Backbone as CSV, one residue per row, in Angstrom:
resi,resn,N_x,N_y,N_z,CA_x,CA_y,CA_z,C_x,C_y,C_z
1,UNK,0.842,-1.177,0.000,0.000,0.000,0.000,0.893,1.248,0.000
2,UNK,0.937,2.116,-1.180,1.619,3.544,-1.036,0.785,4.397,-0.248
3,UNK,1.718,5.425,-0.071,0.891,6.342,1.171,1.547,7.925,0.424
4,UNK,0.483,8.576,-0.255,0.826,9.937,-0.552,0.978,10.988,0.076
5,UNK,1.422,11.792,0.107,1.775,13.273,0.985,1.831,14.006,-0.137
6,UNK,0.920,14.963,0.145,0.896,16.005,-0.505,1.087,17.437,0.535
7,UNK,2.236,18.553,0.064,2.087,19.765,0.843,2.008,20.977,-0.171
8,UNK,1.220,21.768,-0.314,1.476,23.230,-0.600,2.450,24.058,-0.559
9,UNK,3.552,24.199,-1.454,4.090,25.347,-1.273,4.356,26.356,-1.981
10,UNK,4.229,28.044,-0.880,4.254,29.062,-1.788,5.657,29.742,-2.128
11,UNK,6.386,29.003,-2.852,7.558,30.178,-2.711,7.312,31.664,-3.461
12,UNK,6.502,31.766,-4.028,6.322,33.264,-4.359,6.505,34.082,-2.809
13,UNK,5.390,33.760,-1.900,5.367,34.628,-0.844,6.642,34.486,0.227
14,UNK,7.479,33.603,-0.083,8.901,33.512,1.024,9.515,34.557,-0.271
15,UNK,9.446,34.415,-1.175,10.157,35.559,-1.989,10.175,36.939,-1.972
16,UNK,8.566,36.744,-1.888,8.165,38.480,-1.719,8.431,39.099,-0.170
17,UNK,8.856,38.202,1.055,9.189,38.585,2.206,10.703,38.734,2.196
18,UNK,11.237,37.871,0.915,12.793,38.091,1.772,13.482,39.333,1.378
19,UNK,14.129,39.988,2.420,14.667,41.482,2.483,16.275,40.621,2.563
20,UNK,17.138,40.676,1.531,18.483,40.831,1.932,19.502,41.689,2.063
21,UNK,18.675,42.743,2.278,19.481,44.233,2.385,20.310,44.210,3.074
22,UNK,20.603,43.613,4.132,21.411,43.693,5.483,22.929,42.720,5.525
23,UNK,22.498,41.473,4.556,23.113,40.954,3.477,24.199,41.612,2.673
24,UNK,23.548,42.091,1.715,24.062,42.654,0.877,25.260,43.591,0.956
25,UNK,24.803,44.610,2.393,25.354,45.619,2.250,26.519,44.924,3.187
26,UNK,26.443,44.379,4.315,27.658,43.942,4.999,28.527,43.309,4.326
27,UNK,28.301,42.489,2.608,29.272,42.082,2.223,29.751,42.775,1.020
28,UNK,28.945,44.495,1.174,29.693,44.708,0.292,31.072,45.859,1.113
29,UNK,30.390,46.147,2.321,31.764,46.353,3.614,32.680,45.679,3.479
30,UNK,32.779,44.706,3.469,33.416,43.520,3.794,34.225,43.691,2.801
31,UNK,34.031,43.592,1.711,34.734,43.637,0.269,35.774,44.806,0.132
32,UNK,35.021,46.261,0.417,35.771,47.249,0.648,36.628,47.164,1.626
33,UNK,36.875,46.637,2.928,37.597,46.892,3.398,39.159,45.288,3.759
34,UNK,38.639,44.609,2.960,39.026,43.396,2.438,40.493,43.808,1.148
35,UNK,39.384,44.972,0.706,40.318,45.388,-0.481,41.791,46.370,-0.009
36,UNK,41.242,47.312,0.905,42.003,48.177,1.291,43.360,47.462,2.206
37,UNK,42.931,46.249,2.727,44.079,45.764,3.758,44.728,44.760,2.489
38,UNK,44.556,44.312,1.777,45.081,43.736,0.097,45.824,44.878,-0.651
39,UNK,45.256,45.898,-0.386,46.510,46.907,-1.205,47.724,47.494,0.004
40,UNK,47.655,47.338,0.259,48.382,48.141,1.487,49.599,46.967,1.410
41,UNK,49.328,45.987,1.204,50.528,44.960,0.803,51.000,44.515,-0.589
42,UNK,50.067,45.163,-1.309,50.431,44.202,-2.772,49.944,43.083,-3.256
43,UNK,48.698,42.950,-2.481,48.329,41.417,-3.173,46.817,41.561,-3.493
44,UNK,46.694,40.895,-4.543,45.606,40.914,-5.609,44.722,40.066,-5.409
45,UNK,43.541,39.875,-6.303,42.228,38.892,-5.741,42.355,37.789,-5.480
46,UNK,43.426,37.274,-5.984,43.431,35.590,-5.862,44.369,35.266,-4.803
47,UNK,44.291,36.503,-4.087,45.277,36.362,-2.416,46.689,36.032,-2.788
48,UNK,47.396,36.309,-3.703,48.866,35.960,-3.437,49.264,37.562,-3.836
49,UNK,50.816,37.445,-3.386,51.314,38.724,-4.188,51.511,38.929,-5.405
50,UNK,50.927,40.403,-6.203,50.985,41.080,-7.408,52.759,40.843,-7.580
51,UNK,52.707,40.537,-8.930,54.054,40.838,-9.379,54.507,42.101,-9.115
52,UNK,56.205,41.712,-9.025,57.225,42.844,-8.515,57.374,44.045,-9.749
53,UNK,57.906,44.857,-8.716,57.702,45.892,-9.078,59.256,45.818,-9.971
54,UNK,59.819,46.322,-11.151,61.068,46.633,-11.840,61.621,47.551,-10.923
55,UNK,63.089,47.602,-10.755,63.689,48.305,-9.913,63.866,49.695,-9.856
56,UNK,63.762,50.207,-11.606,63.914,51.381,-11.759,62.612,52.450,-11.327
57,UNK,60.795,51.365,-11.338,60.344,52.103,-10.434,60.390,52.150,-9.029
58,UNK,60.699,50.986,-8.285,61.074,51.258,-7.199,61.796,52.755,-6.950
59,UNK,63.128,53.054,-7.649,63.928,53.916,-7.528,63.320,55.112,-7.677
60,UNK,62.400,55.213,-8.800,61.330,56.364,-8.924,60.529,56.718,-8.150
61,UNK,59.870,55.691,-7.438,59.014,55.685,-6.228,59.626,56.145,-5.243
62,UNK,60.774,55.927,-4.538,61.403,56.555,-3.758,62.267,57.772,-3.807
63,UNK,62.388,57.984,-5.250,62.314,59.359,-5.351,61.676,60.572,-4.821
64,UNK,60.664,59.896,-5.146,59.342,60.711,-4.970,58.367,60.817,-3.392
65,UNK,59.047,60.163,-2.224,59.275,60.406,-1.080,57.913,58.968,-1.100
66,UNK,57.460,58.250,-2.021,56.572,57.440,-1.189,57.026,56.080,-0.096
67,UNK,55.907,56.022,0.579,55.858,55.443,1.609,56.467,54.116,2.110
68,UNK,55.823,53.300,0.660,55.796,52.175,0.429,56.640,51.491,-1.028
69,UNK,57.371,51.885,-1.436,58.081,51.940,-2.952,58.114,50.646,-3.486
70,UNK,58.089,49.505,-2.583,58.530,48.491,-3.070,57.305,47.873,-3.271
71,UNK,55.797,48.296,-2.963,54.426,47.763,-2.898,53.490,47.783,-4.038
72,UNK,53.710,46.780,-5.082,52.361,47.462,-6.517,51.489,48.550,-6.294
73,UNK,51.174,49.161,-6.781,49.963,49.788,-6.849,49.476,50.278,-5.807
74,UNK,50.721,50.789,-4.538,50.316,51.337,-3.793,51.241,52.559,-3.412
75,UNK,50.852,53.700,-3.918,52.413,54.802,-3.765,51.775,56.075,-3.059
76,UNK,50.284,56.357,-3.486,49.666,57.117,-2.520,48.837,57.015,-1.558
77,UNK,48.266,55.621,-1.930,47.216,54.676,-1.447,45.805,54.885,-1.871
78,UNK,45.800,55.464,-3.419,44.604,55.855,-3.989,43.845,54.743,-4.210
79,UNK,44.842,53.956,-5.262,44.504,52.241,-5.292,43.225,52.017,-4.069
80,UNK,43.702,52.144,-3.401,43.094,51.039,-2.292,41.738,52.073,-2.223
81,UNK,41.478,53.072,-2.057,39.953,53.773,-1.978,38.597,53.524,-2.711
82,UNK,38.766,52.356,-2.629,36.882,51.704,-3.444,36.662,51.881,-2.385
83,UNK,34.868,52.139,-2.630,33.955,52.777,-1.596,32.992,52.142,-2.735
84,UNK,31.848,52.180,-1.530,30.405,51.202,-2.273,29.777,52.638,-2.281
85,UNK,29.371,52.686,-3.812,28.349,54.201,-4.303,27.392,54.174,-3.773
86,UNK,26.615,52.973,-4.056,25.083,52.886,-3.608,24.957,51.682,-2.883
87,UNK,24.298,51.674,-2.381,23.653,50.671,-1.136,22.626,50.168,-1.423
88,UNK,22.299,48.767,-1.004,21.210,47.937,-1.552,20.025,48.336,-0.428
89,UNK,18.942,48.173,-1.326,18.052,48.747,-0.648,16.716,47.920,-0.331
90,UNK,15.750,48.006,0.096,14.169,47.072,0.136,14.097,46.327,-1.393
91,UNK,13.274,47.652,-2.106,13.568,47.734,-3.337,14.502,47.276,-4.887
92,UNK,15.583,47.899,-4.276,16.383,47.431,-5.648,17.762,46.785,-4.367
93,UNK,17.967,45.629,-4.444,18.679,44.513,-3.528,19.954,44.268,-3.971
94,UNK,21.010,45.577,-4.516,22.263,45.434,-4.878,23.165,46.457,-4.591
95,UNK,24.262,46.307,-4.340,25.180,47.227,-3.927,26.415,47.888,-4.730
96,UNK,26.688,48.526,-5.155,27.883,48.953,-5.990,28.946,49.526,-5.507
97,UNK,30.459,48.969,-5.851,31.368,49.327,-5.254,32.656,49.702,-6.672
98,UNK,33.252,50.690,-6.446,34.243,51.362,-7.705,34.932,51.401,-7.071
99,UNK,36.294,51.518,-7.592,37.552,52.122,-7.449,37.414,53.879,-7.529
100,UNK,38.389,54.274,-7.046,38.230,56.383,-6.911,38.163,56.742,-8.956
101,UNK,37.293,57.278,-8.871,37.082,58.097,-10.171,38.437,58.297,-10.769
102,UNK,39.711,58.965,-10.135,40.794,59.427,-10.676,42.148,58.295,-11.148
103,UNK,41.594,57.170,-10.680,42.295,56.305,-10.990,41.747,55.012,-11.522
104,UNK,40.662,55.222,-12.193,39.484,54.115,-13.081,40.514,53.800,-14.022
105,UNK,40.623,54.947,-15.290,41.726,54.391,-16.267,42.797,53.746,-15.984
106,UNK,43.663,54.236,-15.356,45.162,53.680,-14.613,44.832,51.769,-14.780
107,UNK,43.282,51.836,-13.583,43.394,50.609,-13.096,42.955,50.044,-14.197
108,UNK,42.327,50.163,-15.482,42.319,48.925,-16.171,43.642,48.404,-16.438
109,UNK,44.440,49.272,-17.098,45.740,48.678,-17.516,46.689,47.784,-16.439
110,UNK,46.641,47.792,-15.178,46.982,46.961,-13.968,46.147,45.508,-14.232
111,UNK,44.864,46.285,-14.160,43.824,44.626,-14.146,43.915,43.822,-15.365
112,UNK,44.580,44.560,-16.474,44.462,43.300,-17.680,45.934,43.074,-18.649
113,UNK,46.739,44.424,-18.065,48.167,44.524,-18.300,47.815,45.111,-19.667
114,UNK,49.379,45.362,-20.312,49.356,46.160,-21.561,50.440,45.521,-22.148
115,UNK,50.544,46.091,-23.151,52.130,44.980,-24.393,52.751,46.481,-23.978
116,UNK,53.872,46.508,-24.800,54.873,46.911,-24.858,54.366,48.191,-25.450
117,UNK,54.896,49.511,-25.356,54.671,50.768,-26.243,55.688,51.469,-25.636
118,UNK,55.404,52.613,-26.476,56.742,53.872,-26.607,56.238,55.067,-26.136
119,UNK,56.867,56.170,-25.249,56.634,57.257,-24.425,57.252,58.693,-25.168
120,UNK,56.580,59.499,-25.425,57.279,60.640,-26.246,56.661,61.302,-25.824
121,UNK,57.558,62.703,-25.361,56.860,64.297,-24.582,56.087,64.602,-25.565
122,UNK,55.161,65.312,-25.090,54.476,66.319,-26.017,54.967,67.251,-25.884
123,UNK,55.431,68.091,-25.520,55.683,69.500,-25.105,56.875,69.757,-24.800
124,UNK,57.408,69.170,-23.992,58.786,68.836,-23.684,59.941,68.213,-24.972
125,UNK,61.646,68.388,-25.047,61.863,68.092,-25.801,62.889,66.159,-25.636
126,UNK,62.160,66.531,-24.200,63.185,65.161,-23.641,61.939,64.689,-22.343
127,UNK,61.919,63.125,-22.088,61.523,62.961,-20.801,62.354,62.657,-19.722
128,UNK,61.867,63.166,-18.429,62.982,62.596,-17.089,62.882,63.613,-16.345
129,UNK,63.280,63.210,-15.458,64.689,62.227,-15.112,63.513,60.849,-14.798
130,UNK,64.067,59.842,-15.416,64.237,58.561,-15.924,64.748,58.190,-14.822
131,UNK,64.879,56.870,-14.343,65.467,56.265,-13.698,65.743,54.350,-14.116
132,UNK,67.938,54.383,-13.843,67.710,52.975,-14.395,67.262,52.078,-13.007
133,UNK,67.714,50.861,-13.587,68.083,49.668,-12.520,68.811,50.052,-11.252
134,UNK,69.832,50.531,-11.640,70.818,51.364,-10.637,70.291,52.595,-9.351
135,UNK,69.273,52.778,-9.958,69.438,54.199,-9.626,69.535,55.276,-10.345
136,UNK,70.167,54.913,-11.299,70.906,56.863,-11.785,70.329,57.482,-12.658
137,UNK,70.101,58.585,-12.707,68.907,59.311,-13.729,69.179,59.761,-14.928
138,UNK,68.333,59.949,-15.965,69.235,59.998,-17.287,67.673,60.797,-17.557
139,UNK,67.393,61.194,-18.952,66.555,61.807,-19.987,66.970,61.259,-21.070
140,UNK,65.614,60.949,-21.993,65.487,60.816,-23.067,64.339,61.176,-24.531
141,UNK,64.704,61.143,-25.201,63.984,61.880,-26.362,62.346,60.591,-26.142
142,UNK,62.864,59.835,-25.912,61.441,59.076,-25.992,62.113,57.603,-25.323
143,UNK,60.614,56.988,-24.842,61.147,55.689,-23.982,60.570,54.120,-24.547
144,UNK,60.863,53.326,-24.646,60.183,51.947,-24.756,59.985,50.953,-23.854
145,UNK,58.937,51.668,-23.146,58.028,50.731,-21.924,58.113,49.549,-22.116
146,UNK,58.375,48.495,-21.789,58.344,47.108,-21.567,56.669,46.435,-21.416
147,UNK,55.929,47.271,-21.117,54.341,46.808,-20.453,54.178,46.961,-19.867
148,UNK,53.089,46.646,-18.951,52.657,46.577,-17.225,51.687,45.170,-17.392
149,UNK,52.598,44.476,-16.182,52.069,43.042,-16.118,51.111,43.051,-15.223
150,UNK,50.001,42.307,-15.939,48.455,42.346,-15.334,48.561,41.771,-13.586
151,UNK,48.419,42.640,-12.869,48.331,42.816,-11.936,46.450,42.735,-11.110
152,UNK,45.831,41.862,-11.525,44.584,41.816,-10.879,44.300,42.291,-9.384
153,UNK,43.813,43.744,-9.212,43.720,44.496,-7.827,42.048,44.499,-7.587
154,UNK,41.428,44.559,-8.674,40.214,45.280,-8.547,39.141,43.819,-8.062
155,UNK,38.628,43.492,-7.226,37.585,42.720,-7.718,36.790,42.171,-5.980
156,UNK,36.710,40.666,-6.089,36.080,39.981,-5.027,37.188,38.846,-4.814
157,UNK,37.374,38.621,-3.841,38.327,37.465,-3.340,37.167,36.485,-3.521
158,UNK,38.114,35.114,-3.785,36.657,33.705,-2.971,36.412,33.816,-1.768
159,UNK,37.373,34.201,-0.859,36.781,34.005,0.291,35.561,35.071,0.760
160,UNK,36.124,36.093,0.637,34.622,37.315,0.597,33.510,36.620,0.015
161,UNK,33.611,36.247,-1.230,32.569,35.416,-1.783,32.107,34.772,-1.183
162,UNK,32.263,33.066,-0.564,31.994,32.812,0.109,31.331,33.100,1.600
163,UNK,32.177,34.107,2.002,31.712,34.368,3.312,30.018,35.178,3.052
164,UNK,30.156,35.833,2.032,28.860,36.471,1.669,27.738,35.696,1.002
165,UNK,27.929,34.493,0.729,26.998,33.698,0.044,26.452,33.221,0.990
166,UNK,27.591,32.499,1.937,27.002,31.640,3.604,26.207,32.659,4.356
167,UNK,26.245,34.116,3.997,25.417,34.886,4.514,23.960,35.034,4.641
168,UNK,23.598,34.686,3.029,22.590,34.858,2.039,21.944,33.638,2.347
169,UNK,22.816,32.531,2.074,22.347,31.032,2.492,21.361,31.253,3.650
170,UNK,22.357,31.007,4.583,21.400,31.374,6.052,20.095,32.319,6.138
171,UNK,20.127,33.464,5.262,18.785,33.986,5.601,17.888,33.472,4.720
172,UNK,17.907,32.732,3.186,17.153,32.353,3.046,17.103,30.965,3.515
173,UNK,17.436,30.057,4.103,17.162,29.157,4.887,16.427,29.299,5.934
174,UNK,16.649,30.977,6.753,15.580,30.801,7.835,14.269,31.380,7.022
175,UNK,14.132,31.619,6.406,12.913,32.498,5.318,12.097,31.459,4.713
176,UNK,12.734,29.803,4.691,12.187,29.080,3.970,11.593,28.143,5.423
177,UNK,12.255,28.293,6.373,11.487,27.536,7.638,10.347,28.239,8.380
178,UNK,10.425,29.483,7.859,9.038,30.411,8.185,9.257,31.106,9.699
């Protein structure tokens, strides 16, 4: 003899109750400030360290009185200033987080790297002071950049990920036990 069970369920209305605003926005904190302690050392989304820096910017960098010279993408600590624009709300349930306006362009070329190209003043009839390997400063009529090796700064770690999904999990798990 089979024995049927039948239950009703509405997931429309666990849908239309669930608020993950609170969710949302703590992991998109989380992210921002996830990011900022990742630049401050040099290391990129996939948690290891960004490739080194060539020596001659080092030498440039410390020219230039920064802090940290020997650290990717960190010389003023602009890098590191993503801030979440908007905040997830009842309504619209997503959060947005950028890098600083003044350094959007910069950072693509970090996040996906560039080939090789050539540097020529506009205005000027020489660039520099240059700096080699050494140290020592020179000028020149024009330069041949080597690239910039993709340095991935901008994004979500897995673990943020994670930690923000197990977030989400849990509330709709208690949303689905009523």
């Amino acid at each position: 003899m089979a024995v049927k069970i039948r239950k009703n369920f509405n997931l429309q209305s666990v849908v239309r109750k669930l608020d993950l605003t609170r969710e949302i926005n703590l992991m998109a904190d989380s992210i921002v400030a996830d990011h900022k302690k990742r630049g401050k050392f040099g290391i990129g989304i996939n948690n290891k360290k960004m490739k080194r820096l060539k020596p001659s910017t080092i030498h440039s960098k410390r020219a230039r009185g920064s802090s940290r010279p020997r650290v990717p993408l960190y010389d003023t600590g602009t890098m590191t200033d993503v801030s979440v624009v908007s905040r997830a709300t009842r309504q619209r349930q997503r959060a947005k987080i950028v890098p600083p306006k003044s350094r959007q362009d910069i950072g693509v070329y970090h996040q996906d790297g560039t080939r090789p190209y050539t540097i020529k003043p506009r205005t000027a009839n020489a660039l520099g002071p240059i700096y080699n390997n050494r140290g020592q400063t020179y000028f020149a009529k024009e330069v041949r950049h080597t690239g910039v090796p993709k340095r991935e700064w901008f994004g979500i770690t897995k673990e943020q990920e994670r930690k923000g999904l197990r977030r989400i999990a849990r509330k709709i798990d208690m949303a689905l036990r009523g």
